[in-house]
Short mmCIF file of N, CA and C in Angstrom, two decimals:
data_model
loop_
_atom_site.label_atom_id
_atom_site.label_comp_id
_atom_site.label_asym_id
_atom_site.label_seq_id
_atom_site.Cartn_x
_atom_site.Cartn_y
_atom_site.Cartn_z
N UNK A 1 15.18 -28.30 2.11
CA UNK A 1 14.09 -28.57 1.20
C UNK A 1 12.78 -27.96 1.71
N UNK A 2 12.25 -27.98 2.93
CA UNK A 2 11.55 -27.84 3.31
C UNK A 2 11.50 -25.73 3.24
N UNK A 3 12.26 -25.22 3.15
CA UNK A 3 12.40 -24.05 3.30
C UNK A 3 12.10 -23.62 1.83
N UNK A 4 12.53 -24.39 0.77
CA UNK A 4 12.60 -24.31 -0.55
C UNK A 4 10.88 -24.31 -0.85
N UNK A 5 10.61 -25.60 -0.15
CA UNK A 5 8.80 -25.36 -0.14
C UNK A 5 8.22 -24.50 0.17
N UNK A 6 8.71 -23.81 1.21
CA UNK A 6 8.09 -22.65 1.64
C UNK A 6 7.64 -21.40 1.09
N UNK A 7 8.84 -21.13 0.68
CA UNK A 7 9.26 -19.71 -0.44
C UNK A 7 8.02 -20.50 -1.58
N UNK A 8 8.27 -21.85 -2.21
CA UNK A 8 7.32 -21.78 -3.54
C UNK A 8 6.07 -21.80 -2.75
N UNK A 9 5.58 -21.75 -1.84
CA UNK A 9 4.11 -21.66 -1.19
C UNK A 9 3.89 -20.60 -1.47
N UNK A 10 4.49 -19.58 -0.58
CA UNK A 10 3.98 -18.08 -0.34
C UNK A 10 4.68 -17.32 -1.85
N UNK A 11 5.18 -17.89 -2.79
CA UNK A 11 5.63 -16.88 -3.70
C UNK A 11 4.63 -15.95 -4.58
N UNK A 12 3.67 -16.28 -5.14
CA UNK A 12 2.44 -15.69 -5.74
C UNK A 12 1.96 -14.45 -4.65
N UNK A 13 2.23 -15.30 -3.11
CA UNK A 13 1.71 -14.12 -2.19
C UNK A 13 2.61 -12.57 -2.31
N UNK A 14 4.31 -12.79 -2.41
CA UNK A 14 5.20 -12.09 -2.00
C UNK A 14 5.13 -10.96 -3.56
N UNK A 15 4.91 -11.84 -4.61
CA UNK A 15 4.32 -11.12 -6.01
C UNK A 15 3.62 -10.11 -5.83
N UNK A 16 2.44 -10.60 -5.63
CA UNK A 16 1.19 -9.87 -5.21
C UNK A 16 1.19 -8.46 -4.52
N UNK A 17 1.85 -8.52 -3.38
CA UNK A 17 2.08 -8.10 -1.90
C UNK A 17 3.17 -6.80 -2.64
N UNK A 18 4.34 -7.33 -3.47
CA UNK A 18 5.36 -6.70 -3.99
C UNK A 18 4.75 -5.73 -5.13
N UNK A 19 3.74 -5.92 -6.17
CA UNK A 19 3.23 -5.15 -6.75
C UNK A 19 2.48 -3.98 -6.23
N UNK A 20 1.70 -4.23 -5.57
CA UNK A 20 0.69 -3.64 -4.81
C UNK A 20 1.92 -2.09 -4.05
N UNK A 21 3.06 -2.57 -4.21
CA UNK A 21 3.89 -1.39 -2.90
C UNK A 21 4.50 -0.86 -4.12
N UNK A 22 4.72 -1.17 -5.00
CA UNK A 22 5.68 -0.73 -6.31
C UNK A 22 4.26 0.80 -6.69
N UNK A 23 2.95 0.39 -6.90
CA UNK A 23 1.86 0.98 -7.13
C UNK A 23 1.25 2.12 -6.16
N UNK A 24 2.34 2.08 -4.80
CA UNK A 24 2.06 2.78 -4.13
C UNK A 24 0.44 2.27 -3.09
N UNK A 25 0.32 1.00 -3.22
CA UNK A 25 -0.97 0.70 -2.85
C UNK A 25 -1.13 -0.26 -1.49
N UNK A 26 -1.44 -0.21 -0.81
CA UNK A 26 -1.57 -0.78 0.79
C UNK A 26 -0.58 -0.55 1.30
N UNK A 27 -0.06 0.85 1.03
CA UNK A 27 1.54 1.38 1.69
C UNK A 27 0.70 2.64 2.57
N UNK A 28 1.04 2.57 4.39
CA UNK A 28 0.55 3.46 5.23
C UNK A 28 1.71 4.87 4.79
N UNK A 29 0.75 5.87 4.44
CA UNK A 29 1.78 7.28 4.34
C UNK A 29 2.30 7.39 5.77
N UNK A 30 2.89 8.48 6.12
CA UNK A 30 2.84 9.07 7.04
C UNK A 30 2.34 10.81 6.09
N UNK A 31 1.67 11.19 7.68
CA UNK A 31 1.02 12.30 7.60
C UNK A 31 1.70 13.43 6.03
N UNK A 32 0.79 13.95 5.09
CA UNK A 32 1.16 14.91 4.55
C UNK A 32 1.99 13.68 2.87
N UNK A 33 2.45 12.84 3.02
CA UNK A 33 3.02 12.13 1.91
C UNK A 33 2.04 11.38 1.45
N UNK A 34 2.48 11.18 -0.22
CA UNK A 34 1.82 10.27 -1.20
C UNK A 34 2.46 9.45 -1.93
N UNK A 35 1.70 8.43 -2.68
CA UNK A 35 2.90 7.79 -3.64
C UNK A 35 3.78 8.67 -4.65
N UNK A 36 2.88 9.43 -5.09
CA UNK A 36 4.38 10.59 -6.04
C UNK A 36 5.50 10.83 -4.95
N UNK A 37 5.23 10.79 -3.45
CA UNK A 37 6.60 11.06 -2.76
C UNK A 37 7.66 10.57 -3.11
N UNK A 38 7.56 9.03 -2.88
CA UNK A 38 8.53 7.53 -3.60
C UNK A 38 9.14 8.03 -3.84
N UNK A 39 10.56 7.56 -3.78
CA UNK A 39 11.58 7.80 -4.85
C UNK A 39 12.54 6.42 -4.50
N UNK A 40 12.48 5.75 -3.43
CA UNK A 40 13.26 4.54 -3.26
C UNK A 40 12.63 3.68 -2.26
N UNK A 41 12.21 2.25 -2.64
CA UNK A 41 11.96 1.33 -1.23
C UNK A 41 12.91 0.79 -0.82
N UNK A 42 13.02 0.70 0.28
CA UNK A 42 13.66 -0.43 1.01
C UNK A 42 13.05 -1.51 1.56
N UNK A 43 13.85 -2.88 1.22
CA UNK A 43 13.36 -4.17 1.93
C UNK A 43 14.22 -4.33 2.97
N UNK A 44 14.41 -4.81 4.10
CA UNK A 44 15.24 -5.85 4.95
C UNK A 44 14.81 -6.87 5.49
N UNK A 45 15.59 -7.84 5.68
CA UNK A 45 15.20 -9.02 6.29
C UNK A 45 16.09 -9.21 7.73
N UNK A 46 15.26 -9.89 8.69
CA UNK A 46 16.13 -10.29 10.22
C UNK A 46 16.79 -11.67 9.67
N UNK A 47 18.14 -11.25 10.24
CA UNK A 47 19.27 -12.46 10.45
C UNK A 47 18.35 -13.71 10.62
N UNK A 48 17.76 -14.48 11.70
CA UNK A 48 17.38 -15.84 12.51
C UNK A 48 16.21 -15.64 11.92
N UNK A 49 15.67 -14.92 11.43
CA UNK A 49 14.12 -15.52 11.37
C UNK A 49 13.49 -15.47 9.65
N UNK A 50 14.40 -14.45 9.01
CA UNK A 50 13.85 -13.65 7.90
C UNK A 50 12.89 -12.98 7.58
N UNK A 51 12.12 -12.30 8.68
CA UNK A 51 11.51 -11.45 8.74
C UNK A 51 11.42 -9.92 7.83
N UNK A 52 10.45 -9.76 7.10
CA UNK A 52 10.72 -8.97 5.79
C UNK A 52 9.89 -7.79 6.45
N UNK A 53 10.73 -6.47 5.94
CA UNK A 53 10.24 -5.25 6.51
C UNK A 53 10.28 -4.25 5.19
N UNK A 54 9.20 -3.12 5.16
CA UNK A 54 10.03 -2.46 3.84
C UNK A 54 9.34 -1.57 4.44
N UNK A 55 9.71 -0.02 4.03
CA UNK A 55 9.48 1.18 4.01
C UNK A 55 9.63 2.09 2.54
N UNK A 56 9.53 3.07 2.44
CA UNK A 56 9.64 4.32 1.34
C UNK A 56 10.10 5.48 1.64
N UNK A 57 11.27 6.10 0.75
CA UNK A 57 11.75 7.30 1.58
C UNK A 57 11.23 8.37 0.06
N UNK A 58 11.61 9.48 0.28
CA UNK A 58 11.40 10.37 -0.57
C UNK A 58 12.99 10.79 -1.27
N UNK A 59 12.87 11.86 -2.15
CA UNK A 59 14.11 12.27 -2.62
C UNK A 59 14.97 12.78 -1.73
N UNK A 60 14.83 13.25 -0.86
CA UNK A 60 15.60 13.93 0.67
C UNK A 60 16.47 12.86 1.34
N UNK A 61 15.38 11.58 1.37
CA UNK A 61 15.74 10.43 2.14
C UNK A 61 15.53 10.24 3.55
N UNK A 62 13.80 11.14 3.39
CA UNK A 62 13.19 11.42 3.99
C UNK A 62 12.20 9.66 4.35
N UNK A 63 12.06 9.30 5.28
CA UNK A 63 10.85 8.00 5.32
C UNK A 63 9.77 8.66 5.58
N UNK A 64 8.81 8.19 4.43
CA UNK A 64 7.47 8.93 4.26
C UNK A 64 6.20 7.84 4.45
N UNK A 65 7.38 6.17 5.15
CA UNK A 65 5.76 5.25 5.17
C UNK A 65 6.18 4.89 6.62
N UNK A 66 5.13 4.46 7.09
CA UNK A 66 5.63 3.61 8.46
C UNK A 66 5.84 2.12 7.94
N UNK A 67 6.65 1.86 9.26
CA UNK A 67 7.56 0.45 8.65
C UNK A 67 6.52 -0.96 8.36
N UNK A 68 6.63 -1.37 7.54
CA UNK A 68 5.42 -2.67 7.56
C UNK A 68 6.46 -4.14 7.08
N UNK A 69 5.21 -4.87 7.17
CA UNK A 69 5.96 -6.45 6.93
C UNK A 69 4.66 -6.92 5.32
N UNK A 70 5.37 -7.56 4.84
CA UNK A 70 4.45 -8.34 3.34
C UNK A 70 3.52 -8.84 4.16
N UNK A 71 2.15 -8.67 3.85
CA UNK A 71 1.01 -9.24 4.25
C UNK A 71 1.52 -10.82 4.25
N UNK A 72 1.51 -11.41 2.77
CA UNK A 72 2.22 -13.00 2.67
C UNK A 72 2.76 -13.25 4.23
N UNK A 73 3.46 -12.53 4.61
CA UNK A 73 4.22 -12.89 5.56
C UNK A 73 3.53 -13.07 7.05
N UNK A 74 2.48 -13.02 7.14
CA UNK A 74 1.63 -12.92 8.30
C UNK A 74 0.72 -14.08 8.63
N UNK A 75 0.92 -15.06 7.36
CA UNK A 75 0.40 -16.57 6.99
C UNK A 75 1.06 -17.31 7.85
N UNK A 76 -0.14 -17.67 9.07
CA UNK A 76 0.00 -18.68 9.87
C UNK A 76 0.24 -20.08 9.06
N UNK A 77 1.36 -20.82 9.62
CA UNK A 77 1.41 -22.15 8.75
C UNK A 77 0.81 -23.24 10.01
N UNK A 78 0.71 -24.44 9.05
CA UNK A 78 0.16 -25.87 9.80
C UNK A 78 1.06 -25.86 11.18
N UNK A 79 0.54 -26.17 12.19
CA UNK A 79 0.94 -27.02 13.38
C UNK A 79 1.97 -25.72 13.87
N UNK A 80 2.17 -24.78 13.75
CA UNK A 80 2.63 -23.41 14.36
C UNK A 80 1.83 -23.16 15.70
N UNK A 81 2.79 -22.61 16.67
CA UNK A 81 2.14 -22.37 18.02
C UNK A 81 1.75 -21.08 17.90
N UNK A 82 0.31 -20.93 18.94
CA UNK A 82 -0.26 -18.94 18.56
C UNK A 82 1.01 -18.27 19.09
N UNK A 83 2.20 -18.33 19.03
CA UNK A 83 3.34 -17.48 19.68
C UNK A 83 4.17 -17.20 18.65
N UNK A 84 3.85 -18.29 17.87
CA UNK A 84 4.76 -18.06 16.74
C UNK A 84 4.60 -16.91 15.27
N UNK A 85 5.48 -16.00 15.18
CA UNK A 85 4.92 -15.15 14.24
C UNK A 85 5.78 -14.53 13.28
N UNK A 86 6.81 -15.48 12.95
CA UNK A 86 7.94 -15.34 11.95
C UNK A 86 7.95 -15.92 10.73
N UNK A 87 8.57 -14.96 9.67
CA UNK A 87 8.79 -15.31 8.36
C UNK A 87 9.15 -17.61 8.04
N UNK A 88 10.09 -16.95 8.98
CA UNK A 88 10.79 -19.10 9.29
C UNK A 88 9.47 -19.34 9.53
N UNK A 89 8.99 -20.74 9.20
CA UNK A 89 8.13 -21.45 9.67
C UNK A 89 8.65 -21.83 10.99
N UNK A 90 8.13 -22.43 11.80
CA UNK A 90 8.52 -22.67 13.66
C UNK A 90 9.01 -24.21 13.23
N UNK A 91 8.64 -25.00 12.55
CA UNK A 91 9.21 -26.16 12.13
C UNK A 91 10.59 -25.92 11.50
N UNK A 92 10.91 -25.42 10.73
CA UNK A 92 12.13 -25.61 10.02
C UNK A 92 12.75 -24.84 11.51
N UNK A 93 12.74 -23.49 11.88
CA UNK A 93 13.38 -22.94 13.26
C UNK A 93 13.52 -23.95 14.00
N UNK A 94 12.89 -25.17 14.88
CA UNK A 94 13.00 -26.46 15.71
C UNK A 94 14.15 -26.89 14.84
N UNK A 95 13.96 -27.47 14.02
CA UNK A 95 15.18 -28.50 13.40
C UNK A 95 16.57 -27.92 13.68
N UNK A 96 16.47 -26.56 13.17
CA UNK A 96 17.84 -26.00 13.01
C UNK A 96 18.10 -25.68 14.30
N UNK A 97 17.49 -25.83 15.53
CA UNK A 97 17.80 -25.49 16.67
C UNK A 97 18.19 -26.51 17.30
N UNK A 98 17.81 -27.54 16.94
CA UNK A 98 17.63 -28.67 17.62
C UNK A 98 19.06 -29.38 17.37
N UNK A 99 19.25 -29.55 15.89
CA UNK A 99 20.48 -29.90 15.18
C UNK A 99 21.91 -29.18 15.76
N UNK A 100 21.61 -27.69 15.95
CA UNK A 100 22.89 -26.70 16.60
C UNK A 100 22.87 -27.00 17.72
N UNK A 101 21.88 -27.46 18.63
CA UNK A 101 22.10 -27.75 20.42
C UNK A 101 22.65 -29.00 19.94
N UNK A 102 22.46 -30.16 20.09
CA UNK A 102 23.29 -31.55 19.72
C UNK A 102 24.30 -31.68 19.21
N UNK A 103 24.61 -30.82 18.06
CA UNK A 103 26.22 -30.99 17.68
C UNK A 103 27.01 -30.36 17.44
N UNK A 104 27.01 -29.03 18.22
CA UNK A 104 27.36 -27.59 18.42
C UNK A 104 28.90 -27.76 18.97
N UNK A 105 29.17 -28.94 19.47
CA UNK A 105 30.50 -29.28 20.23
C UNK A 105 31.19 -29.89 19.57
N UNK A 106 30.68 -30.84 17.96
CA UNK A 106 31.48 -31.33 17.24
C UNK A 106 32.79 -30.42 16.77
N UNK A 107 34.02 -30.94 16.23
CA UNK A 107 34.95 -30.07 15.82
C UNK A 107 34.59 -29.43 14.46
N UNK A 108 33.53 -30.07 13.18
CA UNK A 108 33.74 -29.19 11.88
C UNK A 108 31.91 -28.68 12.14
N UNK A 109 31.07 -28.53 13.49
CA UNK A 109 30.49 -28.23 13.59
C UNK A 109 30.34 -26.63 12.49
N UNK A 110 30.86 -25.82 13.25
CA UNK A 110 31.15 -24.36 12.75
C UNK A 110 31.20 -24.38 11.58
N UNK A 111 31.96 -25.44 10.61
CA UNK A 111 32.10 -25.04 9.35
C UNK A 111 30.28 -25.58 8.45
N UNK A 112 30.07 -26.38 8.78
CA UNK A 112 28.97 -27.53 8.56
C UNK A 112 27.77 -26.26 8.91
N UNK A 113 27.50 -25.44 9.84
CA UNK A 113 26.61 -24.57 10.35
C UNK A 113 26.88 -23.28 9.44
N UNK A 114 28.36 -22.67 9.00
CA UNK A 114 28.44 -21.87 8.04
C UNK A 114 27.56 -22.59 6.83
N UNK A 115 28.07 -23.27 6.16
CA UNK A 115 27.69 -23.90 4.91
C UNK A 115 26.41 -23.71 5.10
N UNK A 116 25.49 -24.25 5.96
CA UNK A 116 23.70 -24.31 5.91
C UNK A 116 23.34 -22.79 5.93
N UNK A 117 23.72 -22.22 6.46
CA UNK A 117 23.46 -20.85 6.43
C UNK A 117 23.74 -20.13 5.64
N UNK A 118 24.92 -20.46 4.69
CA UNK A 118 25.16 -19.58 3.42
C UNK A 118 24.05 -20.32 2.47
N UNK A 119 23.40 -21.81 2.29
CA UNK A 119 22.52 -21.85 2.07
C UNK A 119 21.28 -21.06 1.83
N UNK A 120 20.46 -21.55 3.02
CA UNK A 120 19.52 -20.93 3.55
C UNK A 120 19.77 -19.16 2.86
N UNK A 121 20.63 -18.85 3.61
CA UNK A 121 20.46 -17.33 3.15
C UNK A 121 20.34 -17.01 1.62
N UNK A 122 21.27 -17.61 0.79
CA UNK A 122 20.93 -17.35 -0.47
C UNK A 122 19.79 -18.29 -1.38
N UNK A 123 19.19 -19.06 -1.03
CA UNK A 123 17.82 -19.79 -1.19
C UNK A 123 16.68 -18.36 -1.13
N UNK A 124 16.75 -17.78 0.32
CA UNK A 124 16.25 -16.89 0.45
C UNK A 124 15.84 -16.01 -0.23
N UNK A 125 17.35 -15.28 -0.52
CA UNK A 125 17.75 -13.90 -1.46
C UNK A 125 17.45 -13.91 -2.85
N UNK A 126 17.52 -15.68 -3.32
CA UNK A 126 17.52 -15.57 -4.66
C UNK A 126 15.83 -15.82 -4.94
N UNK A 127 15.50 -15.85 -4.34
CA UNK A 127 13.75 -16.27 -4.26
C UNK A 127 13.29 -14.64 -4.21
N UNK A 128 13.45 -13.93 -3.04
CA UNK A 128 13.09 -12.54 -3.10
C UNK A 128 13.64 -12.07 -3.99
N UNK A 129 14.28 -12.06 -4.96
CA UNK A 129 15.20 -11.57 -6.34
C UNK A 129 13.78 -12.20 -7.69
N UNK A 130 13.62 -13.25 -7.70
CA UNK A 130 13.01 -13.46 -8.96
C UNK A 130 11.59 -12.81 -8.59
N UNK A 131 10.75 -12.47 -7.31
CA UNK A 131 9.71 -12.18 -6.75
C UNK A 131 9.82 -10.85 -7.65
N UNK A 132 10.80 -10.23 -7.28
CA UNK A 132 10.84 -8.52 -7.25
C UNK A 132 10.95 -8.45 -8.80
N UNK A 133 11.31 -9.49 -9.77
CA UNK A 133 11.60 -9.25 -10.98
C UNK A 133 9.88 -9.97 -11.68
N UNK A 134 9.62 -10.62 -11.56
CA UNK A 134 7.91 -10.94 -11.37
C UNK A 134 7.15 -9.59 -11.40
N UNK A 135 7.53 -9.04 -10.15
CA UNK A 135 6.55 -7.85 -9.32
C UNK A 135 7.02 -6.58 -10.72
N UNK A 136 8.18 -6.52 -10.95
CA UNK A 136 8.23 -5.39 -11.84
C UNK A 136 7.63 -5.28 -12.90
N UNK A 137 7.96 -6.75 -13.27
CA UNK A 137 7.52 -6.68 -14.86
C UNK A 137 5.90 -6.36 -14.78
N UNK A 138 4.96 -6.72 -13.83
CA UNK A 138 3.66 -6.97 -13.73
C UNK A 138 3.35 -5.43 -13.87
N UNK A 139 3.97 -4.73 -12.78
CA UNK A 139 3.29 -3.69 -12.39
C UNK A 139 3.53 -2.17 -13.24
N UNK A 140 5.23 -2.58 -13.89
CA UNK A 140 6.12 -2.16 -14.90
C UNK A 140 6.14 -0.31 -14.21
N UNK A 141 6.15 -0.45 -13.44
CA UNK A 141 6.70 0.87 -12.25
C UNK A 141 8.18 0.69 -12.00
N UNK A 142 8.47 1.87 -12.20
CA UNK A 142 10.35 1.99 -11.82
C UNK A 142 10.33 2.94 -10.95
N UNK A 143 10.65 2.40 -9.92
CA UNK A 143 11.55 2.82 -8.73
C UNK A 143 12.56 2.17 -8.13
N UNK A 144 13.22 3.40 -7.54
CA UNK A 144 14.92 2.62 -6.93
C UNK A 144 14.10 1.67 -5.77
N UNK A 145 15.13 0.68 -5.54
CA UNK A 145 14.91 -0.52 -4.43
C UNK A 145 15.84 -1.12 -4.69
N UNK A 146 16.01 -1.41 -3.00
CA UNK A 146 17.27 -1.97 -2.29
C UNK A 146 16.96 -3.02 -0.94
N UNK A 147 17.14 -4.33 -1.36
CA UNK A 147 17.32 -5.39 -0.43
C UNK A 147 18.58 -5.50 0.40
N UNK A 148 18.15 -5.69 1.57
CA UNK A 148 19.68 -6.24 2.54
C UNK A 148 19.21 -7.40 3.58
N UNK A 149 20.24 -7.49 4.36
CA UNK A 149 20.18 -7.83 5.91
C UNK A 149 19.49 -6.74 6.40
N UNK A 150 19.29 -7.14 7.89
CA UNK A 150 18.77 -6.15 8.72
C UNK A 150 20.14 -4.90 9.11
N UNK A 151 20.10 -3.60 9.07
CA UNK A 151 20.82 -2.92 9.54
C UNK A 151 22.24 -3.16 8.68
N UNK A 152 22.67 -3.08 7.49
CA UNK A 152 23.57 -3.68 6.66
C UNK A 152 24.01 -1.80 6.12
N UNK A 153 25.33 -2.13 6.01
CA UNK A 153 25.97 -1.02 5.09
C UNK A 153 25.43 -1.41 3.53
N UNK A 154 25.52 -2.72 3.37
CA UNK A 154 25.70 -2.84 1.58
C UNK A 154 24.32 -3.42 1.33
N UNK A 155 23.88 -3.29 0.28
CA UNK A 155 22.55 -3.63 0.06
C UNK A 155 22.14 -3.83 -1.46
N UNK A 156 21.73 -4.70 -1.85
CA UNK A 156 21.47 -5.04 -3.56
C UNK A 156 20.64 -4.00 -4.12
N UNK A 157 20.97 -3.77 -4.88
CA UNK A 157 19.91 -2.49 -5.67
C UNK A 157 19.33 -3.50 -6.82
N UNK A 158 17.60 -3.31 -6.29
CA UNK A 158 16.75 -4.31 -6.98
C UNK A 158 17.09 -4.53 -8.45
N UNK A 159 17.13 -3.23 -9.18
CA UNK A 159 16.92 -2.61 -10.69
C UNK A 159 18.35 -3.14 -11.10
N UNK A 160 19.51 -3.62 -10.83
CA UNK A 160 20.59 -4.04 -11.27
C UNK A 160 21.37 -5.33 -10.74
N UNK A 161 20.42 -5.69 -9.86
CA UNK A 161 21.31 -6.89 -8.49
C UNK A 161 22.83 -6.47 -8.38
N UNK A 162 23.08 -5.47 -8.02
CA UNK A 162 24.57 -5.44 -8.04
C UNK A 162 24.51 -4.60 -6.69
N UNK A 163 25.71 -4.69 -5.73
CA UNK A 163 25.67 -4.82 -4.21
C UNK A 163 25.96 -2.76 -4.38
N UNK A 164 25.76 -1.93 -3.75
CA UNK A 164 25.74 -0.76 -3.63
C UNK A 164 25.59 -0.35 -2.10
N UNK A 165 26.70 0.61 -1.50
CA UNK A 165 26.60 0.90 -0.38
C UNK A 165 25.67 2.37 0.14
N UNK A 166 25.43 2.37 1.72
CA UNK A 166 24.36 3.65 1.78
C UNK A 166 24.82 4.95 1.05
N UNK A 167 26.53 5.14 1.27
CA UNK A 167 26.74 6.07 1.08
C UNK A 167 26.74 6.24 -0.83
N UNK A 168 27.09 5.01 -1.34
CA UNK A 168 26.33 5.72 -3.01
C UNK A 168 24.75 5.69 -2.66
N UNK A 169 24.33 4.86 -2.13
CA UNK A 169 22.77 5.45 -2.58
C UNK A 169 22.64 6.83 -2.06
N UNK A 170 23.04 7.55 -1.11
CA UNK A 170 22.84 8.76 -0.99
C UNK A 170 23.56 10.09 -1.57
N UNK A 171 24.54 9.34 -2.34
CA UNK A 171 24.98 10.38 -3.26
C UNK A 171 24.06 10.42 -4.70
N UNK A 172 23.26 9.47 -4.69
CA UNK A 172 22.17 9.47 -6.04
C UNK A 172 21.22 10.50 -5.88
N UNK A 173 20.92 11.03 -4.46
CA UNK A 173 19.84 11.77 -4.08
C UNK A 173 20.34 12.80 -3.79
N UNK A 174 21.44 13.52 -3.85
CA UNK A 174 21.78 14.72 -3.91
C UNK A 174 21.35 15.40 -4.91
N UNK A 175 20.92 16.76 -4.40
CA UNK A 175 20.56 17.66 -5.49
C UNK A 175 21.97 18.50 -6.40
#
């Protein structure tokens, strides 16, 4: 629940944050590129923490931004230590740490720790899913984009939610 709060806290932020990159706007080029470069973003998120990263490649599949995180995402929350600097709030991270050290030895532990995590993860996913469909309609810019895990073969293609691997997305960009 508490994670559920979270996402509806910062969601207006992740909107916001999500338009603004669709527009080509508070996105660092690298040297010589522009927003006409665009031709596909990428989001990923870290496994343990959900840490959101996105970049921009060109038609080549070339990366033409340096890697950044959603501003939203840089929102210090209540009672967080200055060390702390992850997507997870440091509260919900304690619980779930706390909960896996104590009963990590039970026998349906494993299954009970799957279950929260297939949770959690799709709480997640489906929250960054209605964000990005928010962010489109607002900004009504079409470009390819693709959510994953961190470092993932398969990855949702924003514009269809349907799971697509690197190697079709890079057969889209062949000349």
């Amino acid at each position: 629940m508490e994670l559920k709060n979270h996402l509806e806290e910062i969601r207006n932020g992740l909107i916001k944050d999500l338009v603004q990159m669709l527009k080509g706007e508070n996105v660092d080029f690298l040297s010589g590129k522009t927003k006409t470069d665009i031709k596909a973003l990428y989001f990923e998120y870290e496994y343990n923490y959900l840490d959101i990263v996105f970049w921009a490649e060109d038609q080549k599949g070339d990366i033409i931004t340096h890697t950044a995180a959603p501003s939203c995402q840089k929102k210090k929350q209540a009672g967080e230590s200055e060390e702390w600097n992850s997507f997870l709030p440091e509260k919900i991270w304690t619980q779930a740490s706390d909960f896996q050290e104590k009963y990590e030895e039970e026998d349906d532990f494993d299954d009970f720790w799957d279950e929260y995590n297939d949770e959690k993860y799709g709480l997640f996913e489906n929250w960054f899913f209605e964000c990005w469909k928010k962010a489109a309609e607002q900004s009504k810019a079409i470009v390819d984009a693709y959510f994953s895990i961190h470092d993932s073969y398969f990855r949702t293609d924003l514009n269809t939610f349907k799971t697509i691997n690197n190697d079709e997305i890079a057969e889209r960009y062949k000349k």
